[in-house]
Structure formats: structure tokens, C-alpha cells
PDB file of C-alpha atoms and ligand atoms in Angstrom:
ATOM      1  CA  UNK A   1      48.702 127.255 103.200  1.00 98.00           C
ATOM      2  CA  UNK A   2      47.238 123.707 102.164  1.00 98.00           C
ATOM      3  CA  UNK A   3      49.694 120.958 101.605  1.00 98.00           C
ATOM      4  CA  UNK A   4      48.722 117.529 100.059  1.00 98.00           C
ATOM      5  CA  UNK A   5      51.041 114.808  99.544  1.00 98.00           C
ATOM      6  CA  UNK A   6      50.904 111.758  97.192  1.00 98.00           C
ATOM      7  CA  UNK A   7      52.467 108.964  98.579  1.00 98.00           C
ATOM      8  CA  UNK A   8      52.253 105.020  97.913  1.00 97.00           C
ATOM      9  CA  UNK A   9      53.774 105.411 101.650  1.00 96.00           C
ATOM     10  CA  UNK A  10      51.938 107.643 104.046  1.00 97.00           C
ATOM     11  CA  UNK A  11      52.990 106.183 107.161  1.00 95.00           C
ATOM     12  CA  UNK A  12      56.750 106.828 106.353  1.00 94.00           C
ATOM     13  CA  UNK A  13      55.792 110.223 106.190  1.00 93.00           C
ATOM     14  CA  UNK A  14      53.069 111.495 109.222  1.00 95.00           C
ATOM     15  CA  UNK A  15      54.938 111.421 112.136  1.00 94.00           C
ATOM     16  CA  UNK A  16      56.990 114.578 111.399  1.00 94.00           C
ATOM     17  CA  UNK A  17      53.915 116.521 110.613  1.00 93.00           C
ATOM     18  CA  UNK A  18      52.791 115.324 114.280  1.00 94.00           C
ATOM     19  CA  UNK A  19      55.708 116.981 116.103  1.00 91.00           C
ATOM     20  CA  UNK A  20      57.136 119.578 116.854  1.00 86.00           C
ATOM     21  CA  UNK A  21      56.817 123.029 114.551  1.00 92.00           C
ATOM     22  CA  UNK A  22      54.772 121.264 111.653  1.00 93.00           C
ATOM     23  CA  UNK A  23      52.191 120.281 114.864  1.00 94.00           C
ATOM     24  CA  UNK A  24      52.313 123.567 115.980  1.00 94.00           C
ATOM     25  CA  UNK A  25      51.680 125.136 112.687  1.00 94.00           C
ATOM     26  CA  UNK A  26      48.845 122.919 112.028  1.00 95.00           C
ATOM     27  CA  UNK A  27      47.259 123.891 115.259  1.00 96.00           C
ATOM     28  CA  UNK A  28      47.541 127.325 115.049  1.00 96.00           C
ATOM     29  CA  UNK A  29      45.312 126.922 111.837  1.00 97.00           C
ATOM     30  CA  UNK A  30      48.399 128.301 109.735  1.00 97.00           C
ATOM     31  CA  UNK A  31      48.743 125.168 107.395  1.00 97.00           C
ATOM     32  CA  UNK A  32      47.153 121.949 106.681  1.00 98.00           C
ATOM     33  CA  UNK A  33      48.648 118.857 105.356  1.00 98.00           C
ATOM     34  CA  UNK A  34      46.582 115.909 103.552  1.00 98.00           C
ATOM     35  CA  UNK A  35      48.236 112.495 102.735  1.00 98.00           C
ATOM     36  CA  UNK A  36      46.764 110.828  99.994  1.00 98.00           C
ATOM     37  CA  UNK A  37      47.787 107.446  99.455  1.00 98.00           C
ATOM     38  CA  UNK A  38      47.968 106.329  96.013  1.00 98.00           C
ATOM     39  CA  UNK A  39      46.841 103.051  96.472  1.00 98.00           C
ATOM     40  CA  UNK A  40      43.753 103.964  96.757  1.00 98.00           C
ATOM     41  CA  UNK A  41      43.979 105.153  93.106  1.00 98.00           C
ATOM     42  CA  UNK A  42      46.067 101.995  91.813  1.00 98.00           C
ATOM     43  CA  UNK A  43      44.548 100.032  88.708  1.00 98.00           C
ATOM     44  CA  UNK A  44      42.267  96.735  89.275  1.00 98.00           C
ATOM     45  CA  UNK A  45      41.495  94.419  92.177  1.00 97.00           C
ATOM     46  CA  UNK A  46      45.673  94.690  93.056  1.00 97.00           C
ATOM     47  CA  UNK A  47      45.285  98.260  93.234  1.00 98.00           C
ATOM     48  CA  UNK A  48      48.456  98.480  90.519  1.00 98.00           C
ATOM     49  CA  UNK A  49      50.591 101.682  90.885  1.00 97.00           C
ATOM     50  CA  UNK A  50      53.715 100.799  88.935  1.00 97.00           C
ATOM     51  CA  UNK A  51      54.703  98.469  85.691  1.00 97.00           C
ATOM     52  CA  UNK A  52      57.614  97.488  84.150  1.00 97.00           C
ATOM     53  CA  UNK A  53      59.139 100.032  81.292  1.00 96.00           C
ATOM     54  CA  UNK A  54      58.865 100.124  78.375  1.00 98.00           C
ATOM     55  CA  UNK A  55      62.368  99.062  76.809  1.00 97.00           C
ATOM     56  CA  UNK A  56      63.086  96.857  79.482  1.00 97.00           C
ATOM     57  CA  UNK A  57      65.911  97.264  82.364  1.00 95.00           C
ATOM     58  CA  UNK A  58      65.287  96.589  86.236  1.00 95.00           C
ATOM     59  CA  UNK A  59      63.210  98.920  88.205  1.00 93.00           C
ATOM     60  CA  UNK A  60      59.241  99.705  88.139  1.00 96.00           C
ATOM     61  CA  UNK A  61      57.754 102.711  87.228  1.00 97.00           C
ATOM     62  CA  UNK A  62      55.029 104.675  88.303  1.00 97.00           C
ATOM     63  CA  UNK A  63      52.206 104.804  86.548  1.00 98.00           C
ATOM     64  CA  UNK A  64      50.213 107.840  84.931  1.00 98.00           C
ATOM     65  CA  UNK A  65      46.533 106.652  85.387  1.00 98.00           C
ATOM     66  CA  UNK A  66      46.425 107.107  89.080  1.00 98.00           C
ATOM     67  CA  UNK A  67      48.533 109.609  90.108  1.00 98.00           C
ATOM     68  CA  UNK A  68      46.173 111.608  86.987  1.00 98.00           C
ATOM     69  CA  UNK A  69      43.266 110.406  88.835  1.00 98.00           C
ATOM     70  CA  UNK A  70      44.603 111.729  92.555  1.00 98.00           C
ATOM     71  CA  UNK A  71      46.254 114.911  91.113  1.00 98.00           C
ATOM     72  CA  UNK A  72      42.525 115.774  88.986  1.00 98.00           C
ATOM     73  CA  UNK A  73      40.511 115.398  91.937  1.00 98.00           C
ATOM     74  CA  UNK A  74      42.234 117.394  94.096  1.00 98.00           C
ATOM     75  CA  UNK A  75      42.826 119.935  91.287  1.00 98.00           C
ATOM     76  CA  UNK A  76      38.838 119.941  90.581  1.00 98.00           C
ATOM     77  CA  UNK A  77      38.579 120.779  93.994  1.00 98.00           C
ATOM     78  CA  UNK A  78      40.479 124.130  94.530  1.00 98.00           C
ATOM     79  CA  UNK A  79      43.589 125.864  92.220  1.00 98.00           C
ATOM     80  CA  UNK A  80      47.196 124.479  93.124  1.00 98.00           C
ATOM     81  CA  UNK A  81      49.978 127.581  92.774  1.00 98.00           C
ATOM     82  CA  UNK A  82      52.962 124.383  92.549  1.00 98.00           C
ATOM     83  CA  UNK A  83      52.371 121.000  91.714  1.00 99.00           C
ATOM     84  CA  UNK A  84      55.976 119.300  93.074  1.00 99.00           C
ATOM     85  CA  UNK A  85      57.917 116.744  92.050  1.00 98.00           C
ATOM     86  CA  UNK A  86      60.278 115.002  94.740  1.00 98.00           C
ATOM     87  CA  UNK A  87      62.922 113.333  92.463  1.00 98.00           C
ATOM     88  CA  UNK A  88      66.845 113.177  92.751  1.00 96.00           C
ATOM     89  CA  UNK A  89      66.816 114.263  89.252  1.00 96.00           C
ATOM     90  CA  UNK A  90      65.220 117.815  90.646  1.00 98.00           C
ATOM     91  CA  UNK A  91      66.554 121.360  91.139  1.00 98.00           C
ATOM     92  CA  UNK A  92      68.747 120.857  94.570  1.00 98.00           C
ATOM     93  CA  UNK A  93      66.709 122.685  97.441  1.00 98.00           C
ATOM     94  CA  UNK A  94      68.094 125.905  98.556  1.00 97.00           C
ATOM     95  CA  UNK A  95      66.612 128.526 101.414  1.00 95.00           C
ATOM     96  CA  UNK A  96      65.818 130.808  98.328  1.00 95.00           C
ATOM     97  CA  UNK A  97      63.441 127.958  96.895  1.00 97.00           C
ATOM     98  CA  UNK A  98      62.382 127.310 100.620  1.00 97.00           C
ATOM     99  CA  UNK A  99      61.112 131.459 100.570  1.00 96.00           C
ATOM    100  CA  UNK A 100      59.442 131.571  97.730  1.00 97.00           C
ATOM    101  CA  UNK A 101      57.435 128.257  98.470  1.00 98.00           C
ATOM    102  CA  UNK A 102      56.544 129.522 101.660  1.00 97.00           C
ATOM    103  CA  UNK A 103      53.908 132.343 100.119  1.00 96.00           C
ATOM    104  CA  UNK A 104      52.593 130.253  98.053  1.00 97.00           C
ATOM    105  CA  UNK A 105      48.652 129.247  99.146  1.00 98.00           C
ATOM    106  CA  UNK A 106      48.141 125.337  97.763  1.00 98.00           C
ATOM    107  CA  UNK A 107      50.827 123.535  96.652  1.00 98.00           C
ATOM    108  CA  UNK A 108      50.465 119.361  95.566  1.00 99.00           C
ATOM    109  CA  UNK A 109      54.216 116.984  96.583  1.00 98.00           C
ATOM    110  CA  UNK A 110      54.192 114.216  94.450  1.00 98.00           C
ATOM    111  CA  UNK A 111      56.565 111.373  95.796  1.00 98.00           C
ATOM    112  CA  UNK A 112      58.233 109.223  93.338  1.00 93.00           C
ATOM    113  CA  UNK A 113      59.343 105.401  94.391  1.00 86.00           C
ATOM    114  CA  UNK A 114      61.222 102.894  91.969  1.00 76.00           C
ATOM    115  CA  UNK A 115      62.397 104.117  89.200  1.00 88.00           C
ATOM    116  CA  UNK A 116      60.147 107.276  89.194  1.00 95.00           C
ATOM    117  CA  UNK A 117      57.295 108.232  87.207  1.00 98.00           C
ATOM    118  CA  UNK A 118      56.208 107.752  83.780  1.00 98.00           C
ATOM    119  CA  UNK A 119      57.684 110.976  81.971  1.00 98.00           C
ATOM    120  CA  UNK A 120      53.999 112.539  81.161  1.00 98.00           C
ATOM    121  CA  UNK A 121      53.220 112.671  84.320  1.00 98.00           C
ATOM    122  CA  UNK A 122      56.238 115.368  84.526  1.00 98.00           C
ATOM    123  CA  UNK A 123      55.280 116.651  81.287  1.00 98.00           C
ATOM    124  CA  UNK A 124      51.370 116.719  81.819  1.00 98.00           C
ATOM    125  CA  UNK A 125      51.242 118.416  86.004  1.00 98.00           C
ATOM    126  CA  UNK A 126      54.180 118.747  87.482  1.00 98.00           C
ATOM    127  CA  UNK A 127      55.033 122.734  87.880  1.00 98.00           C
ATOM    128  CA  UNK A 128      58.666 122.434  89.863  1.00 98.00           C
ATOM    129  CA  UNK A 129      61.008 119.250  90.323  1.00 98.00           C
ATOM    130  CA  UNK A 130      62.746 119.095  93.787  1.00 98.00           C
ATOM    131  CA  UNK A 131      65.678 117.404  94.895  1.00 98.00           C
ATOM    132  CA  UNK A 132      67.296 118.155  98.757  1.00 98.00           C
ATOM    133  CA  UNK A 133      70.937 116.576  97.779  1.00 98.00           C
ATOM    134  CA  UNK A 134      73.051 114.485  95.554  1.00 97.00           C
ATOM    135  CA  UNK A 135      72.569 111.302  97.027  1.00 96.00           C
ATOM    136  CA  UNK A 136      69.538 108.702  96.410  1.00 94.00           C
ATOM    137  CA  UNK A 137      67.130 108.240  98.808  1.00 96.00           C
ATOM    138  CA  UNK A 138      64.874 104.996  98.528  1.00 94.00           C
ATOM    139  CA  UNK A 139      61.676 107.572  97.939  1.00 95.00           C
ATOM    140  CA  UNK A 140      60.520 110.865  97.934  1.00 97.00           C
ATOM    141  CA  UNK A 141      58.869 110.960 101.292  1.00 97.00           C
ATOM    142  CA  UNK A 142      61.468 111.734 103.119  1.00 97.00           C
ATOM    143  CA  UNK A 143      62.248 114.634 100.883  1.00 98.00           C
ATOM    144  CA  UNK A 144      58.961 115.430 101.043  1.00 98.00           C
ATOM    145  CA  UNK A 145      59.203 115.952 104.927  1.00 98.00           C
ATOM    146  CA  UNK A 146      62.403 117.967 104.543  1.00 98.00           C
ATOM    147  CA  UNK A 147      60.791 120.275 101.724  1.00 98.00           C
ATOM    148  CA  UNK A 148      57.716 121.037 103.873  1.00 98.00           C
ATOM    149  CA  UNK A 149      59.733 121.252 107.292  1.00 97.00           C
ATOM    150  CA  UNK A 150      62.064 124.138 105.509  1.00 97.00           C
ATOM    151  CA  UNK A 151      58.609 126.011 104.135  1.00 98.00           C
ATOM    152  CA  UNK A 152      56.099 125.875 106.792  1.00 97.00           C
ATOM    153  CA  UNK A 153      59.061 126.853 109.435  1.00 95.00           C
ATOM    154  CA  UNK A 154      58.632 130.260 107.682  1.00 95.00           C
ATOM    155  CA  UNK A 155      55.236 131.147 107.173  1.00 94.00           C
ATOM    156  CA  UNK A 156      54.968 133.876 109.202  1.00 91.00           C
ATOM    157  CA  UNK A 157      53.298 133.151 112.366  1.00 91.00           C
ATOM    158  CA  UNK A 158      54.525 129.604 112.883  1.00 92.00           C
ATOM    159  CA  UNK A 159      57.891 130.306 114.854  1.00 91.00           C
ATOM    160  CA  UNK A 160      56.677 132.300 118.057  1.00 82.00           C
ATOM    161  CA  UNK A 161      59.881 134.214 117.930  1.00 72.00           C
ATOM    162  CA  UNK A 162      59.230 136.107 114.642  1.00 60.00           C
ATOM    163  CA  UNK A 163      62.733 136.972 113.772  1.00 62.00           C
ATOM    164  CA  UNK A 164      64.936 133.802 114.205  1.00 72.00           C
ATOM    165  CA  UNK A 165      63.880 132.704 110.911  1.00 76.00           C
ATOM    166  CA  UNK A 166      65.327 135.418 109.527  1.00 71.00           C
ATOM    167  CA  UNK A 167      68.887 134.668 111.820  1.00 73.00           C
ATOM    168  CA  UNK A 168      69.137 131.180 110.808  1.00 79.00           C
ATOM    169  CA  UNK A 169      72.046 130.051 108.327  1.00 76.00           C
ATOM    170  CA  UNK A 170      71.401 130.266 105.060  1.00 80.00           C
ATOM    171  CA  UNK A 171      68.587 133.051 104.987  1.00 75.00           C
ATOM    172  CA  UNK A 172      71.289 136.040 103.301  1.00 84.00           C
ATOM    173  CA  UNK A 173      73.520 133.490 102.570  1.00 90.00           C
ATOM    174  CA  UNK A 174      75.781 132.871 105.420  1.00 94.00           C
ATOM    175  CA  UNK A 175      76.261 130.235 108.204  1.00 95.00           C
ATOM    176  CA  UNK A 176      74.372 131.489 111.661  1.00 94.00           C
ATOM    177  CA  UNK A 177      76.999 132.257 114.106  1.00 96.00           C
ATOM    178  CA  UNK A 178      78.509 130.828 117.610  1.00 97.00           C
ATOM    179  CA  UNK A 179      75.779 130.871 120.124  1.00 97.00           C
ATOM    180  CA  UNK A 180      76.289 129.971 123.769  1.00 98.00           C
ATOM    181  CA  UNK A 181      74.215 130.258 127.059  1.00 98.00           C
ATOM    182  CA  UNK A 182      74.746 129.662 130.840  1.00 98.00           C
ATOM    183  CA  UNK A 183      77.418 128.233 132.235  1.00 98.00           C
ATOM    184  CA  UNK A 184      79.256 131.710 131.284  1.00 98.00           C
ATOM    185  CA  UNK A 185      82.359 129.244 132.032  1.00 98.00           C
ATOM    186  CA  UNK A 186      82.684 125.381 131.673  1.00 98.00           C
ATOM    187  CA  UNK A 187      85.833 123.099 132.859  1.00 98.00           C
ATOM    188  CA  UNK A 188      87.640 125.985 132.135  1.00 98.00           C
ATOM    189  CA  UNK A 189      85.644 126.916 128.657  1.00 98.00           C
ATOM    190  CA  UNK A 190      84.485 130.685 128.675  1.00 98.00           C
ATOM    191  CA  UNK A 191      81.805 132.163 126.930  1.00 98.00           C
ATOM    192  CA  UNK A 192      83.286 135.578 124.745  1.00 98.00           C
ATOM    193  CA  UNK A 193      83.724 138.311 126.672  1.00 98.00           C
ATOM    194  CA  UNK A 194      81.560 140.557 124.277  1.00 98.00           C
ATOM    195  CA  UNK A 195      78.655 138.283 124.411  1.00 98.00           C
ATOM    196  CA  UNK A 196      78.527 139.486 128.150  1.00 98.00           C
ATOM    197  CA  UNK A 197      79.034 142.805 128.235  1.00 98.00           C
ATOM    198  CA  UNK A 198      75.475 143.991 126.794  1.00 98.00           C
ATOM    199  CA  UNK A 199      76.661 146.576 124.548  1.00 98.00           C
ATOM    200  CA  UNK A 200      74.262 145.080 121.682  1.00 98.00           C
ATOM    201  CA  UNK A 201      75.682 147.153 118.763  1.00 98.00           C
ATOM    202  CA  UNK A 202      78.773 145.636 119.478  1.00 98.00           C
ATOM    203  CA  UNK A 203      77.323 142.129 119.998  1.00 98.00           C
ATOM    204  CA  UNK A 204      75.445 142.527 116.247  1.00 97.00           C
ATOM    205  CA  UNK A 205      78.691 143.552 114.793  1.00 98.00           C
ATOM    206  CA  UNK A 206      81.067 140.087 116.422  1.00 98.00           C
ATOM    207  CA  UNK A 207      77.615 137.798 115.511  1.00 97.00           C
ATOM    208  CA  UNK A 208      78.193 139.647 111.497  1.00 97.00           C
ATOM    209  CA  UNK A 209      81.893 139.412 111.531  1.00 98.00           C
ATOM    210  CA  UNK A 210      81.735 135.741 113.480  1.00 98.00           C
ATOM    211  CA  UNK A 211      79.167 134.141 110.736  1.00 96.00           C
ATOM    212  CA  UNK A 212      81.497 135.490 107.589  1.00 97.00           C
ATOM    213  CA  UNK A 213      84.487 133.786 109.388  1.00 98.00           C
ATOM    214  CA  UNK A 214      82.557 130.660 109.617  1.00 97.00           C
ATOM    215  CA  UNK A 215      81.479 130.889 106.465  1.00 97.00           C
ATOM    216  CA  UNK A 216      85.020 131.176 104.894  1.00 97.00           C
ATOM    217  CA  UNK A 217      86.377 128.113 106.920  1.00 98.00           C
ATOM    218  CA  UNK A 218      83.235 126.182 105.973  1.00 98.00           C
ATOM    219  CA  UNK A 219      81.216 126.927 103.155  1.00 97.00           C
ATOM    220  CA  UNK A 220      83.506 129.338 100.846  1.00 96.00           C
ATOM    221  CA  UNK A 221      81.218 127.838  97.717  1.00 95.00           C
ATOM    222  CA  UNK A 222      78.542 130.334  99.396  1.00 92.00           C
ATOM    223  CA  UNK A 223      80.594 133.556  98.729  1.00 87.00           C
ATOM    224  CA  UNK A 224      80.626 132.138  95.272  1.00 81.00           C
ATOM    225  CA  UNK A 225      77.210 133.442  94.034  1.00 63.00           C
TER     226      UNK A 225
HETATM  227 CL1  6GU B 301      63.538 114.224  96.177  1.00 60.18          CL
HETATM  228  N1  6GU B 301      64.039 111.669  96.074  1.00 60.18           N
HETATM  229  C1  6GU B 301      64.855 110.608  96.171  1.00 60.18           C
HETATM  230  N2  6GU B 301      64.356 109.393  95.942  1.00 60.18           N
HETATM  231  N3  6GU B 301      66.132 110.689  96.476  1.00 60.18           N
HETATM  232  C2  6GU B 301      66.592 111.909  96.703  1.00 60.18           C
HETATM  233  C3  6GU B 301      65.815 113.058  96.631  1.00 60.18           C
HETATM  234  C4  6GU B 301      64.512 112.890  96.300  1.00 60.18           C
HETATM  235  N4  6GU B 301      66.578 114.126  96.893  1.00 60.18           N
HETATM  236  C5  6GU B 301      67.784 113.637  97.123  1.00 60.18           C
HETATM  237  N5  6GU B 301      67.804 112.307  97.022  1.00 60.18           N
END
């Protein structure tokens, strides 16, 4: 998979890929991320990326000429399968969204700042719109970090145990259950008795019946759908 992100702020947005699981991933030859800053593509000798709008009101706006110039030259170098926008205003970020991005092969994040972009740029190249939550968030890097974080995690490959992706919350719908290791007792605070007693059936079945419980007390929206 080939990531490349359009940012007006790169260095809000590196570190993350430098750590951790998005490092390893990136080592292991399994993804690659670019940064593109769009500065480099901004308009005259102040390198202009955003204007005022049109019909007045506070806030800038992003401008279409060079975010078209950054999104055409990548696009005249190789075929993107998604070209994302990261905008509150987005589809709210699921682990079913998070699955299906993660077999896709190139895929463009565009980062919004201000106000957003100018419509056309929506209307012209952008394939999905992405929000990760209903609150506001001063840009889309951040987003952008969270988005790739929940996709490259499961290309398969990246986590060196192959199944826990598939055990984590979320991935059929319900919160991961109670997990413990040694001390089998603390101050008094013992580990379940089944989780001990190596009868893995068993132990499959409490983890099953353990997660829907949790689920109920936490999340009932999730039985919803
Ligand atoms: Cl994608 N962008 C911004 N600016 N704020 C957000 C967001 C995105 N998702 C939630 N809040």
C-alpha cells in the first residue's frame, strides 16, 4: 500500500508514522507514506494556500489551484483507488471503513485547515469524506494519523501476531474482552479461575460471553445494527 498525505502541516503529522506499528510496517516494505506539503504548491512569491470566501464570514478557505496541482501530479504518476477527504463534515470512521481501506493499493488523504476547502475540490477529486468523531479538531492531520493508524494496523503482515487484529474490539462488532496476566493474584485481586485452568474451549466460550456483557453495559448502540 502507498499512502500520500497533503498537508499545509507535515510536521504535526510524521512522528506517528516514525513509531511504533506504522515504523514497523514501513520497514517491513508493507506500506509507504509520502507527506506532501502544500506549500510548496501555494500561489505567488507568499506561496498562498487559502483566501477569504466568497460571501464573506470569518474563516479562510483552501484553495483549489494547488491542492489541483499536488493531487494531478501525483495522480499522473500512478492510479489512486481513494482520494480522502479528512473533514468533520465526513462519514464518521468505523472498523468496517477501516477493512475495506486496508486492501486498497494507493490511496491520496487530503487534510483540510480553516474553514475547509473550496467545494470543487470535493466535487472535482475527492472519492470518500472521513470524519473520526463529532467534535472539531483544529485540522485534519490528526485525523489523518488516526485513519492511517486504524488501516495499516491491518494489512496483513504488519502485526506479527496475525490474529489479534481480528480479536480486537470492534472487528464483529463487539468490545474485546477482560484480559489479565501475571500476578495470578494482586492485594487480594484474583485473576478468573477459568482463565487458569487451560481448558481453552472453555476459555473461548467466557472471552465470547465476557465481550457481549461488556458490550451491553457499555456500548448497547452496537447491538443496534
Ligand atoms: Cl477529519 N477534521 C477535523 N478538522 N476535525 C475533525 C475531524 C476531521 N474528525 C473529527 N473532527
Amino acid at each position: 500500500m502507498r499512502i500520500d498525505i497533503i498537508t499545509v502541516l507535515p510536521e504535526l503529522l510524521k512522528s506517528p508514522f516514525e513509531a511504533s506499528i506504522m515504523k514497523r510496517a514501513q520497514e517491513k516494505g508493507l506500506v509507504e507514506v509520502f507527506f506532501h506539503n502544500l506549500r510548496d504548491y501555494g500561489l505567488g512569491n507568499y506561496k498562498q494556500v487559502d483566501d477569504y470566501q466568497y460571501g464573506g464570514g470569518a474563516g479562510m478557505v483552501m484553495m483549489i489551484e494547488p491542492i489541483d496541482e499536488c493531487i494531478s501530479k501525483l495522480k499522473a504518476e500512478r492510479d489512486y483507488d481513494e482520494i480522502i477527504y479528512l473533514t468533520p463534515d465526513g462519514k464518521t470512521l468505523n472498523q468496517g471503513i477501516a477493512n475495506e481501506l486496508s486492501l486498497k493499493k494507493n490511496m491520496i488523504l487530503l487534510c483540510g485547515h480553516y474553514k475547509g476547502v473550496d467545494q470543487r475540490v470535493r466535487d472535482l477529486f475527492v472519492t470518500r469524506e472521513i470524519s473520526i468523531g463529532d467534535y472539531v479538531l483544529s485540522g485534519g492531520e490528526l485525523a489523518a494519523a488516526v485513519l492511517a493508524d486504524s488501516i495499516i494496523r491491518l494489512i496483513p503482515g504488519v502485526l506479527s501476531d496475525e490474529t489479534s487484529a481480528l480479536s480486537d474490539s470492534f472487528q464483529d462488532n463487539l468490545l474485546a474482552p477482560e484480559v489479565y496476566t501475571r500476578p495470578a493474584e494482586y492485594k487480594g485481586l484474583k485473576v478468573p479461575d477459568i482463565l487458569l485452568s487451560g481448558d481453552f474451549p472453555k476459555i473461548e466460550e467466557w472471552r465470547h460471553q465476557n465481550s457481549v456483557e461488556r458490550t451491553k453495559e457499555r456500548r448497547p448502540d452496537l447491538f443496534e445494527n
